[in-house]
């Protein structure tokens, strides 16, 4: 099982909040996960060099029997500035880049969903009531949509499942966890997704997509180092 969105805190991103990297991997492991993306929350256009933290996370993962990646979630960045911000996060050493989508309970700027896809983010996190144009574009661009198990973000999961069926979007499982209690056992997470209308076959496909995403990112990371 995989979670692509567990929040951690680090000095390189003072705005971020969550668990320490070691805590996040330990609690994910105890809950039956074998891979996780640890995410810094960031509301700026640039960030300090993340390579040392990324290396530490991979080393911690090795010793907790977890595949681990470091990511950045860009939060409340004006849509027009997202291309620059996404590029800067990658240049600074982020393994993956998420953009905080137009979730229902937060005043995210209109147009953020489409702009994040156009900017080439890896994952559009909790995109709320994503429209047909953006969903179709996400499928075309290969930008994954997060299917969130976080109560504050999960209200639109049924809509996301329907849009993925219609347009062929890739869905990935994320918790937006900030505490150990937010990391649900996979069995509970799967029941939440089934409650939003996901079939057993679609749950299997969700796992396959998550595994492929993590493995592709790990391979890209290795290639960049050689």
Coordinates of C-alpha atoms in Angstrom, one line a residue:
X1 CA 0.0 0.0 0.0
X2 CA 1.1 3.5 -0.8
X3 CA 0.4 7.0 0.4
X4 CA 1.5 9.9 -1.8
X5 CA 0.8 12.7 0.6
X6 CA 2.0 12.6 4.2
X7 CA 3.1 16.0 5.5
X8 CA 6.4 16.5 7.3
X9 CA 8.1 19.5 8.9
X10 CA 11.6 20.6 8.0
X11 CA 13.8 23.7 8.5
X12 CA 14.1 24.0 4.7
X13 CA 10.4 24.8 4.6
X14 CA 9.4 26.8 7.7
X15 CA 5.7 27.0 6.6
X16 CA 5.4 23.2 6.6
X17 CA 3.8 21.3 9.4
X18 CA 3.4 17.7 10.2
X19 CA 5.4 14.7 11.4
X20 CA 9.2 14.4 11.4
X21 CA 10.4 12.2 8.4
X22 CA 11.3 9.4 10.8
X23 CA 7.9 9.5 12.5
X24 CA 6.0 9.6 9.2
X25 CA 7.8 6.5 7.9
X26 CA 7.5 4.6 11.1
X27 CA 3.8 5.2 11.5
X28 CA 3.1 4.5 7.8
X29 CA 5.0 1.2 8.2
X30 CA 3.1 0.2 11.3
X31 CA -0.2 0.8 9.4
X32 CA 0.9 -1.6 6.6
X33 CA 2.3 0.8 4.0
X34 CA 5.4 0.0 2.1
X35 CA 5.9 3.3 0.2
X36 CA 5.2 6.9 0.9
X37 CA 5.8 10.4 -0.4
X38 CA 6.7 12.8 2.4
X39 CA 5.5 16.2 1.6
X40 CA 6.6 19.7 2.6
X41 CA 3.9 22.4 2.5
X42 CA 5.2 25.5 0.8
X43 CA 3.7 28.8 -0.2
X44 CA 6.6 30.4 -1.9
X45 CA 8.1 30.4 -5.4
X46 CA 11.5 29.1 -4.4
X47 CA 13.0 26.9 -1.6
X48 CA 16.3 25.9 -0.2
X49 CA 18.3 23.0 -1.6
X50 CA 16.3 19.9 -0.7
X51 CA 18.9 17.3 -1.8
X52 CA 20.2 16.6 1.7
X53 CA 16.7 16.1 3.1
X54 CA 15.8 13.9 0.1
X55 CA 18.8 11.7 0.7
X56 CA 18.1 11.4 4.4
X57 CA 14.5 10.4 3.7
X58 CA 15.7 7.6 1.3
X59 CA 18.1 6.4 4.0
X60 CA 15.4 6.4 6.6
X61 CA 13.2 4.5 4.3
X62 CA 15.8 1.9 3.7
X63 CA 16.0 1.2 7.4
X64 CA 12.2 1.1 7.9
X65 CA 11.6 -1.2 4.9
X66 CA 9.8 1.7 3.1
X67 CA 10.2 3.2 -0.4
X68 CA 10.4 6.9 0.4
X69 CA 10.3 10.1 -1.7
X70 CA 10.4 13.8 -0.8
X71 CA 7.8 16.1 -2.3
X72 CA 6.6 19.7 -2.1
X73 CA 3.0 20.8 -2.1
X74 CA 2.7 24.3 -3.5
X75 CA -0.1 26.0 -1.6
X76 CA -2.1 29.1 -2.6
X77 CA 0.4 30.1 -5.4
X78 CA -1.3 32.5 -7.9
X79 CA -2.1 30.4 -11.0
X80 CA 0.0 32.5 -13.3
X81 CA 3.1 31.8 -11.1
X82 CA 2.7 28.0 -10.9
X83 CA 5.0 27.2 -13.9
X84 CA 7.9 29.0 -12.3
X85 CA 7.2 27.5 -8.9
X86 CA 6.9 23.9 -10.1
X87 CA 10.2 24.3 -12.1
X88 CA 12.0 25.8 -9.0
X89 CA 10.8 23.0 -6.7
X90 CA 12.3 20.4 -9.1
X91 CA 15.5 22.3 -9.5
X92 CA 15.8 22.4 -5.7
X93 CA 15.7 18.6 -5.4
X94 CA 12.0 17.7 -4.9
X95 CA 11.3 14.2 -6.1
X96 CA 7.7 15.1 -6.8
X97 CA 5.7 18.3 -7.0
X98 CA 2.1 18.6 -5.9
X99 CA -0.2 21.6 -6.2
X100 CA -2.9 22.2 -3.6
X101 CA -6.0 22.0 -5.7
X102 CA -9.4 23.7 -5.5
X103 CA -10.7 21.6 -2.5
X104 CA -14.2 22.5 -1.4
X105 CA -13.4 23.8 2.1
X106 CA -10.6 26.3 1.3
X107 CA -10.6 29.5 -0.7
X108 CA -8.1 28.3 -3.4
X109 CA -7.9 30.7 -6.3
X110 CA -10.1 29.9 -9.2
X111 CA -8.1 28.5 -12.1
X112 CA -5.5 26.7 -9.9
X113 CA -6.5 23.2 -11.0
X114 CA -6.0 24.0 -14.7
X115 CA -2.9 26.0 -14.1
X116 CA -1.3 23.2 -12.0
X117 CA -1.9 20.7 -14.8
X118 CA -0.6 23.2 -17.4
X119 CA 2.5 23.7 -15.3
X120 CA 3.3 20.0 -15.3
X121 CA 2.9 19.2 -11.6
X122 CA 3.1 15.5 -10.8
X123 CA -0.1 15.5 -8.7
X124 CA -3.0 17.8 -8.4
X125 CA -3.9 17.3 -4.7
X126 CA -7.6 17.2 -3.7
X127 CA -8.9 19.1 -6.8
X128 CA -12.5 19.3 -5.5
X129 CA -15.1 19.6 -8.2
X130 CA -12.6 19.6 -11.1
X131 CA -14.3 20.5 -14.3
X132 CA -14.4 18.6 -17.6
X133 CA -11.8 20.7 -19.3
X134 CA -9.2 20.3 -16.5
X135 CA -10.0 16.6 -16.0
X136 CA -9.5 15.9 -19.7
X137 CA -6.3 18.0 -19.7
X138 CA -4.9 16.1 -16.7
X139 CA -5.5 12.8 -18.5
X140 CA -3.8 14.2 -21.6
X141 CA -0.8 15.6 -19.7
X142 CA -0.4 12.6 -17.4
X143 CA -1.0 14.7 -14.2
X144 CA -2.4 12.5 -11.5
X145 CA -5.4 13.5 -9.4
X146 CA -5.3 12.8 -5.7
X147 CA -8.1 10.7 -4.2
X148 CA -7.9 11.9 -0.6
X149 CA -8.8 10.1 2.6
X150 CA -8.6 13.3 4.6
X151 CA -12.1 14.2 5.9
X152 CA -11.7 17.9 4.9
X153 CA -10.8 17.0 1.4
X154 CA -12.8 13.8 0.7
X155 CA -16.2 15.4 0.0
X156 CA -15.5 15.5 -3.8
X157 CA -14.1 11.9 -4.1
X158 CA -17.3 10.6 -5.8
X159 CA -17.0 13.3 -8.4
X160 CA -13.3 12.6 -8.9
X161 CA -14.0 8.9 -9.4
X162 CA -16.7 9.7 -12.0
X163 CA -14.4 12.1 -13.9
X164 CA -11.6 9.5 -13.9
X165 CA -14.0 7.0 -15.4
X166 CA -15.1 9.4 -18.1
X167 CA -11.7 10.9 -19.1
X168 CA -9.2 8.2 -18.1
X169 CA -7.5 10.3 -15.4
X170 CA -4.9 8.6 -13.1
X171 CA -6.0 8.7 -9.5
X172 CA -3.5 8.3 -6.6
X173 CA -4.2 7.7 -2.9
X174 CA -3.2 10.4 -0.4
X175 CA -4.0 11.2 3.2
X176 CA -2.7 14.8 3.6
X177 CA -1.7 13.4 7.0
X178 CA -0.3 15.8 9.6
X179 CA -0.4 13.4 12.6
X180 CA -0.1 9.7 13.1
X181 CA -3.8 9.4 13.5
X182 CA -4.3 10.8 10.0
X183 CA -2.6 7.8 8.5
X184 CA -5.4 5.3 8.2
X185 CA -4.9 1.5 7.8
X186 CA -5.3 0.6 4.1
X187 CA -8.4 -1.4 4.8
X188 CA -10.2 1.7 6.2
X189 CA -8.9 3.9 3.4
X190 CA -10.2 1.4 0.8
X191 CA -13.7 1.3 2.5
X192 CA -13.8 5.1 2.4
X193 CA -13.1 5.0 -1.4
X194 CA -15.7 2.3 -1.9
X195 CA -18.1 4.5 0.0
X196 CA -17.5 7.1 -2.6
X197 CA -18.4 4.6 -5.3
X198 CA -15.1 3.0 -6.3
X199 CA -15.4 -0.6 -7.4
X200 CA -13.1 -3.4 -6.3
X201 CA -11.6 -3.4 -9.8
X202 CA -10.9 0.3 -9.6
X203 CA -9.3 -0.1 -6.1
X204 CA -6.9 -2.6 -7.7
X205 CA -6.1 -0.1 -10.5
X206 CA -5.6 2.6 -7.9
X207 CA -2.9 0.4 -6.2
X208 CA -1.3 -0.3 -9.6
X209 CA -1.1 3.3 -10.5
X210 CA 0.4 4.2 -7.1
X211 CA 3.0 1.5 -7.4
X212 CA 3.9 2.5 -11.0
X213 CA 4.1 6.2 -9.9
X214 CA 6.5 5.5 -7.0
X215 CA 8.7 3.2 -9.1
X216 CA 9.0 5.6 -12.0
X217 CA 10.0 8.5 -9.6
X218 CA 12.6 6.3 -7.9
X219 CA 14.1 5.3 -11.3
X220 CA 14.2 9.0 -12.4
X221 CA 15.9 9.9 -9.2
X222 CA 18.6 7.2 -9.7
X223 CA 19.2 8.4 -13.3
X224 CA 19.7 12.0 -12.2
X225 CA 22.4 10.9 -9.8
X226 CA 24.5 9.1 -12.5

